[in-house]
Amino acid sequence: MKNIINKSTILVTGGAGFIGSYLVEELLSYNPKKIFVVDNLIRGTLDNIKGFIKTSKVDFIKDDIGNKNLMEQLISKSDYCFHLAALRLNACANDPKKAYEVMVKATFNLIEAAKKYKVKKIVYSSSASVYGLAGHFPTPEIEPPYDNKTIYGAAKLFGEQMFRSYHHMYGLDYVTLRYFNVYGPRMDTHGKYTEVMIKWLDRIREKKNPVINGDGSITMDFVYAADAAKANILALTSEISDDIFNIASGEETSLRKLLELLLRVNSSKLKSIFRPETMVNPVKRRWADISKAKKLLNFRPEVSLEEGLERLSSWYFRKKNDSNS
Ligand SMILES: NC(=O)c1ccc[n+]([C@@H]2O[C@H](COP(=O)([O-])OP(=O)(O)OC[C@H]3O[C@@H](n4cnc5c(N)ncnc54)[C@H](O)[C@@H]3O)[C@@H](O)[C@H]2O)c1
């Protein structure tokens, strides 16, 4: 891999968030000249970035990506950009106008500025949500996005398509990553899809049998956050442009299996309790075909689900203990 990051200036939006903070940590090992991290901390935290906020190579700017002047100024100084700042799926549904401002308008302005100031390449964080409930498993990138029924997914598709059109009209280089279920320490403890892990960890901590709503047959494709961060670096440093990649483990895991693993890594003898489903989840299956990312980006998820769940458990229990002491 050619180290184009070496001595480059890089803008990371959403860099105090879950995946973004792993990405900045990873970027630092490639000797950049400067990393601008823009995050309004609506979800991200100073705790996430405590490992690098004092590094002279990182400038943390607590601001909104909707601040057009600031963004233009930062983009004009940047060689490359990773665009991760976004609202969560639920937040988009709760406030569509805000979703438009953050996910659509600010993304458009970022793309415009990137064109104007000739940013060399952008890596855009999209999501498996664009597929809705996919029709093919494992799901390849060519799966049509017609089943998406969410504002979040619609906004991500807007971004994907704007990058694509700016590439074809103006030669703006970009790669889009569609993450599946990203998990690990620092993850959102209230997220729509992954919150189940946190609820179970709470039960394990309280020594109460964890609850599965439904029969536990819903599946997800989990990828560890540091692996998702590495995928960003691979996408930037590869020769590839104007393309989309699924980022996942390529393994389908049912909620039943997930809980089994979580209990095992915590050496817990608790048993799953099954209760009737409280909400109908329209996305009953997630399983990514990651062969394209493997072949073209040389992407290899390194952290197994077991190892990742162990790390997640230790982080979460420590966090809970700290907040109680
Ligand atoms: N975590 C997942 O499983 C997952 C799955 C699919 C896609 N994604 C996408 O990956 C990216 C990173 O996700 P994450 O899990 O790290 O989420 P996150 O919420 O932890 O990170 C997003 C960051 O963006 C910041 N942000 C939001 N609105 C902002 C604004 N207007 N101005 C400045 N900063 C703003 C938040 O404070 C947060 O730190 C997002 O684009 C998300 O949609 C994540």
Coordinates of C-alpha atoms and ligand atoms in Angstrom, one line a residue:
M1 CA 0.0 0.0 0.0
K2 CA 1.4 3.4 -1.0
N3 CA 1.3 5.7 2.1
I4 CA -0.4 8.7 0.6
I5 CA -1.4 9.7 4.1
N6 CA 2.2 10.5 5.0
K7 CA 2.6 14.3 5.4
S8 CA -0.9 14.8 4.1
T9 CA -3.7 17.0 5.7
I10 CA -6.8 15.1 6.3
L11 CA -10.3 16.2 7.3
V12 CA -12.4 13.7 9.3
T13 CA -16.1 14.7 10.0
G14 CA -17.6 12.9 12.9
G15 CA -14.2 12.0 14.2
A16 CA -15.2 12.1 17.8
G17 CA -17.8 9.4 17.1
F18 CA -17.6 5.7 17.4
I19 CA -16.0 4.7 14.1
G20 CA -14.5 8.1 13.5
S21 CA -12.4 7.9 16.7
Y22 CA -10.9 4.5 15.7
L23 CA -10.2 6.0 12.2
V24 CA -8.3 9.0 13.6
E25 CA -6.2 6.6 15.8
E26 CA -5.4 4.5 12.8
L27 CA -4.6 7.5 10.6
L28 CA -2.1 8.7 13.1
S29 CA 0.0 5.6 12.6
Y30 CA 0.5 6.7 8.9
N31 CA 2.3 9.9 9.8
P32 CA -0.1 12.6 8.5
K33 CA 0.9 16.3 8.6
K34 CA -2.4 17.3 10.2
I35 CA -5.8 15.8 10.9
F36 CA -8.8 18.2 11.3
V37 CA -11.6 16.5 13.3
V38 CA -14.9 18.3 13.1
D39 CA -17.6 17.0 15.4
N40 CA -20.4 18.9 17.2
L41 CA -20.4 16.2 19.9
I42 CA -24.1 15.5 19.5
R43 CA -23.2 11.9 19.8
G44 CA -19.4 11.8 19.9
T45 CA -17.6 12.4 23.1
L46 CA -14.3 13.9 24.4
D47 CA -13.8 10.5 26.1
N48 CA -13.7 8.8 22.6
I49 CA -10.9 11.1 21.5
K50 CA -8.9 11.4 24.7
G51 CA -6.2 9.2 23.2
F52 CA -5.3 11.8 20.5
I53 CA -6.9 15.1 21.3
K54 CA -3.7 16.5 22.8
T55 CA -1.6 15.3 19.9
S56 CA -0.2 18.3 17.9
K57 CA -1.1 16.6 14.7
V58 CA -4.8 16.6 15.5
D59 CA -6.9 19.8 15.5
F60 CA -10.3 19.1 17.1
I61 CA -12.9 21.6 16.1
K62 CA -16.2 21.3 18.1
D63 CA -18.6 22.6 15.5
D64 CA -21.4 21.7 13.1
I65 CA -20.7 20.4 9.6
G66 CA -23.5 22.8 8.6
N67 CA -21.1 25.7 9.3
K68 CA -20.4 26.2 5.6
N69 CA -17.6 28.8 6.0
L70 CA -15.7 26.6 8.5
M71 CA -16.1 23.6 6.3
E72 CA -14.8 25.5 3.2
Q73 CA -11.9 26.8 5.1
L74 CA -10.9 23.3 6.4
I75 CA -11.5 21.6 3.0
S76 CA -9.4 24.2 1.3
K77 CA -6.5 23.1 3.5
S78 CA -7.1 19.3 3.2
D79 CA -5.7 16.8 0.8
Y80 CA -8.2 14.1 1.7
C81 CA -11.4 13.8 3.6
F82 CA -13.4 11.1 5.4
H83 CA -17.0 12.0 5.8
L84 CA -18.6 10.2 8.7
A85 CA -20.7 12.8 10.5
A86 CA -24.3 11.8 10.4
L87 CA -27.4 11.5 12.5
R88 CA -28.6 8.1 13.7
L89 CA -31.4 6.2 12.0
N90 CA -33.9 7.0 14.8
A91 CA -32.8 10.6 15.0
C92 CA -33.5 11.1 11.3
A93 CA -37.0 9.6 11.7
N94 CA -37.7 11.8 14.7
D95 CA -36.5 15.0 13.0
P96 CA -36.6 14.8 9.2
K97 CA -35.8 18.5 8.7
K98 CA -32.6 18.1 10.8
A99 CA -31.8 14.9 8.9
Y100 CA -32.1 16.9 5.7
E101 CA -29.8 19.7 7.0
V102 CA -27.1 17.3 8.3
M103 CA -27.2 14.4 6.0
V104 CA -28.2 16.1 2.7
K105 CA -27.5 19.8 2.7
A106 CA -24.2 19.7 4.7
T107 CA -23.0 16.7 2.6
F108 CA -23.9 18.5 -0.6
N109 CA -21.9 21.6 0.6
L110 CA -19.0 19.4 1.5
I111 CA -19.0 17.8 -2.0
E112 CA -19.2 21.2 -3.6
A113 CA -16.3 22.5 -1.6
A114 CA -14.3 19.3 -2.3
K115 CA -14.7 20.0 -6.0
K116 CA -13.9 23.6 -5.7
Y117 CA -10.7 23.0 -3.7
K118 CA -9.7 19.9 -5.5
V119 CA -9.7 17.5 -2.6
K120 CA -7.8 14.4 -3.9
K121 CA -10.2 11.8 -2.6
I122 CA -13.1 11.4 -0.1
V123 CA -14.2 8.3 1.7
Y124 CA -17.9 8.4 2.4
S125 CA -19.6 6.5 5.2
S126 CA -22.9 5.0 3.9
S127 CA -24.9 2.1 5.4
A128 CA -26.4 -1.3 4.7
S129 CA -29.7 0.5 5.6
V130 CA -29.8 1.5 1.9
Y131 CA -30.8 -2.0 1.1
G132 CA -33.8 -2.2 3.4
L133 CA -34.6 -5.9 3.6
A134 CA -32.4 -7.2 0.8
G135 CA -33.6 -9.7 -1.7
H136 CA -30.3 -11.6 -2.0
F137 CA -28.1 -13.2 0.6
P138 CA -25.2 -12.7 1.0
T139 CA -26.1 -9.2 -0.3
P140 CA -23.9 -7.8 -3.0
E141 CA -23.4 -4.1 -3.6
I142 CA -25.5 -4.3 -6.8
E143 CA -28.6 -5.2 -4.8
P144 CA -31.1 -2.5 -5.6
P145 CA -31.9 0.0 -2.8
Y146 CA -35.7 0.0 -3.4
D147 CA -36.6 -1.6 -0.2
N148 CA -35.1 1.2 1.9
K149 CA -38.0 2.9 3.7
T150 CA -36.1 5.2 6.0
I151 CA -35.1 8.8 5.8
Y152 CA -31.7 7.8 7.0
G153 CA -31.3 5.4 4.1
A154 CA -32.7 7.9 1.7
A155 CA -30.2 10.5 2.9
K156 CA -27.3 8.1 2.6
L157 CA -28.3 7.2 -1.0
F158 CA -28.4 10.9 -1.8
G159 CA -24.8 11.2 -0.6
E160 CA -23.8 8.1 -2.6
Q161 CA -25.4 9.4 -5.8
M162 CA -24.0 13.0 -5.4
F163 CA -20.5 11.7 -5.0
R164 CA -21.1 9.5 -8.1
S165 CA -22.4 12.4 -10.2
Y166 CA -19.6 14.7 -9.1
H167 CA -17.1 12.1 -10.1
H168 CA -18.5 11.8 -13.5
M169 CA -19.1 15.6 -14.0
Y170 CA -16.0 16.9 -12.3
G171 CA -13.6 14.0 -11.7
L172 CA -14.0 14.1 -7.9
D173 CA -12.5 10.9 -6.5
Y174 CA -14.4 9.1 -3.8
V175 CA -15.2 5.7 -2.4
T176 CA -18.4 4.8 -0.6
L177 CA -18.4 2.3 2.3
R178 CA -21.7 0.6 3.3
Y179 CA -21.1 -0.6 6.8
F180 CA -23.3 -3.4 8.2
N181 CA -23.5 -3.8 12.0
V182 CA -20.5 -2.1 13.5
Y183 CA -19.8 -2.9 17.2
G184 CA -17.1 -2.6 19.8
P185 CA -16.0 -0.4 22.7
R186 CA -17.3 3.2 22.4
M187 CA -20.3 2.0 20.5
D188 CA -23.6 3.8 20.8
T189 CA -25.4 2.3 23.7
H190 CA -28.8 3.4 22.4
G191 CA -28.6 2.4 18.7
K192 CA -31.5 0.8 16.9
Y193 CA -29.8 -2.4 15.8
T194 CA -26.9 -2.9 18.2
E195 CA -28.6 -1.8 21.4
V196 CA -29.6 -5.4 22.0
M197 CA -26.0 -6.3 22.9
I198 CA -26.0 -3.5 25.6
K199 CA -29.3 -4.6 27.0
W200 CA -27.9 -8.2 27.4
L201 CA -24.7 -6.9 28.9
D202 CA -26.8 -5.0 31.5
R203 CA -28.6 -8.3 32.3
I204 CA -25.4 -10.2 32.6
R205 CA -24.0 -7.6 34.9
E206 CA -27.1 -7.8 37.1
K207 CA -27.0 -11.6 36.9
K208 CA -30.4 -11.8 35.4
N209 CA -31.3 -14.1 32.4
P210 CA -31.1 -12.0 29.2
V211 CA -34.3 -11.6 27.2
I212 CA -34.7 -12.3 23.5
N213 CA -37.8 -10.7 22.0
G214 CA -39.1 -13.1 19.4
D215 CA -37.4 -16.4 18.5
G216 CA -33.9 -14.9 18.0
S217 CA -33.8 -15.8 14.3
I218 CA -33.2 -12.2 13.2
T219 CA -29.7 -12.0 11.8
M220 CA -27.0 -9.3 11.5
D221 CA -23.6 -9.1 10.1
F222 CA -21.2 -7.7 12.7
V223 CA -18.0 -6.0 12.0
Y224 CA -15.6 -4.7 14.7
A225 CA -15.1 -0.9 14.7
A226 CA -11.3 -1.0 14.2
D227 CA -11.9 -3.2 11.1
A228 CA -14.3 -0.7 9.8
A229 CA -11.8 2.1 10.4
K230 CA -9.1 0.1 8.5
A231 CA -11.5 -0.3 5.6
N232 CA -11.6 3.5 5.4
I233 CA -7.8 3.6 5.1
L234 CA -7.8 0.9 2.4
A235 CA -10.5 2.8 0.5
L236 CA -8.4 6.0 0.6
T237 CA -5.1 4.4 -0.3
S238 CA -6.3 2.1 -3.1
E239 CA -6.3 3.3 -6.7
I240 CA -10.0 2.7 -6.8
S241 CA -12.5 5.5 -7.2
D242 CA -16.2 5.9 -7.9
D243 CA -17.1 2.6 -6.3
I244 CA -19.1 1.2 -3.4
F245 CA -18.1 -1.5 -0.9
N246 CA -19.9 -3.5 1.7
I247 CA -18.0 -3.5 5.0
A248 CA -19.0 -6.4 7.2
S249 CA -17.6 -9.7 8.4
G250 CA -19.4 -11.6 5.7
E251 CA -20.9 -13.8 8.4
E252 CA -24.6 -14.0 9.2
T253 CA -25.2 -14.2 13.0
S254 CA -28.6 -14.8 14.5
L255 CA -29.5 -13.0 17.7
R256 CA -29.7 -16.4 19.4
K257 CA -26.2 -17.2 18.4
L258 CA -25.0 -13.7 19.4
L259 CA -26.4 -14.1 22.9
E260 CA -24.8 -17.6 23.2
L261 CA -21.4 -16.1 22.4
L262 CA -21.9 -13.1 24.7
L263 CA -22.7 -15.5 27.6
R264 CA -19.8 -17.7 26.7
V265 CA -17.2 -14.9 26.6
N266 CA -18.4 -13.7 29.9
S267 CA -18.3 -17.3 31.4
S268 CA -21.9 -16.8 32.3
K269 CA -24.3 -19.7 33.1
L270 CA -27.4 -17.5 32.6
K271 CA -30.0 -18.7 30.2
S272 CA -31.8 -16.9 27.4
I273 CA -35.5 -16.1 28.0
F274 CA -37.7 -15.8 25.0
R275 CA -40.6 -13.3 25.0
P276 CA -43.0 -12.3 22.3
E277 CA -41.7 -9.7 19.9
T278 CA -42.6 -6.1 21.1
M279 CA -41.9 -4.4 17.8
V280 CA -41.9 -5.8 14.3
N281 CA -38.4 -5.4 12.8
P282 CA -38.8 -5.0 9.1
V283 CA -35.2 -6.0 8.5
K284 CA -35.0 -9.6 9.5
R285 CA -31.8 -10.5 7.8
R286 CA -28.4 -8.9 7.2
W287 CA -25.6 -10.8 5.6
A288 CA -23.1 -9.0 3.4
D289 CA -21.2 -10.3 0.4
I290 CA -17.8 -8.8 1.1
S291 CA -16.0 -10.5 -1.8
K292 CA -15.7 -7.2 -3.6
A293 CA -14.0 -5.4 -0.7
K294 CA -11.7 -8.4 -0.2
K295 CA -10.7 -8.6 -3.8
L296 CA -10.4 -4.9 -4.7
L297 CA -9.5 -3.3 -1.3
N298 CA -7.8 -6.3 0.2
F299 CA -10.1 -5.9 3.2
R300 CA -9.8 -8.6 5.8
P301 CA -11.8 -8.3 9.0
E302 CA -9.3 -9.2 11.7
V303 CA -11.3 -9.3 14.9
S304 CA -13.5 -12.3 15.4
L305 CA -16.9 -11.9 16.9
E306 CA -15.8 -13.7 20.0
E307 CA -12.8 -11.5 20.5
G308 CA -14.8 -8.4 19.7
L309 CA -17.5 -9.3 22.2
E310 CA -14.9 -9.9 24.9
R311 CA -13.4 -6.4 24.3
L312 CA -16.9 -4.9 24.2
S313 CA -17.9 -6.6 27.5
S314 CA -14.8 -5.4 29.3
W315 CA -15.2 -1.9 28.1
Y316 CA -18.9 -1.7 29.0
F317 CA -18.5 -3.2 32.4
R318 CA -15.6 -0.8 33.2
K319 CA -17.7 2.1 32.0
K320 CA -20.6 1.1 34.2
N321 CA -18.4 0.6 37.2
D322 CA -16.7 3.9 36.7
S323 CA -20.0 5.7 36.4
N324 CA -21.2 4.0 39.6
S325 CA -18.2 4.9 41.7
Ligands
LIG1 N1 -22.2 2.2 13.7 C1 -22.8 1.5 12.7 O1 -23.2 0.3 12.9 C2 -23.0 2.1 11.4 C3 -23.6 1.3 10.4 C4 -23.8 1.9 9.1 C5 -23.4 3.2 8.8 N2 -22.8 3.9 9.8 C6 -22.4 5.3 9.5 O2 -21.0 5.4 9.8 C7 -20.7 6.8 10.2 C8 -20.2 6.8 11.6 O3 -21.1 6.1 12.5 P1 -20.8 5.9 14.0 O4 -21.4 4.6 14.4 O5 -19.4 6.2 14.4 O6 -21.8 7.0 14.6 P2 -21.6 8.2 15.7 O7 -22.9 8.8 15.9 O8 -20.8 7.6 16.8 O9 -20.6 9.2 14.9 C9 -21.1 10.2 14.1 C10 -20.5 11.5 14.6 O10 -20.9 12.6 13.9 C11 -21.2 13.7 14.8 N3 -22.1 14.6 14.2 C12 -23.5 14.3 13.9 N4 -24.0 15.4 13.4 C13 -23.1 16.3 13.2 C14 -23.0 17.6 12.7 N5 -24.1 18.2 12.2 N6 -21.9 18.3 12.7 C15 -20.8 17.8 13.3 N7 -20.7 16.5 13.8 C16 -21.9 15.8 13.7 C17 -21.7 13.0 16.1 O11 -21.4 13.8 17.2 C18 -20.8 11.8 16.1 O12 -19.6 11.9 16.8 C19 -22.1 7.5 10.1 O13 -22.1 8.2 8.9 C20 -23.1 6.4 10.2 O14 -24.3 6.7 9.6 C21 -22.6 3.4 11.1

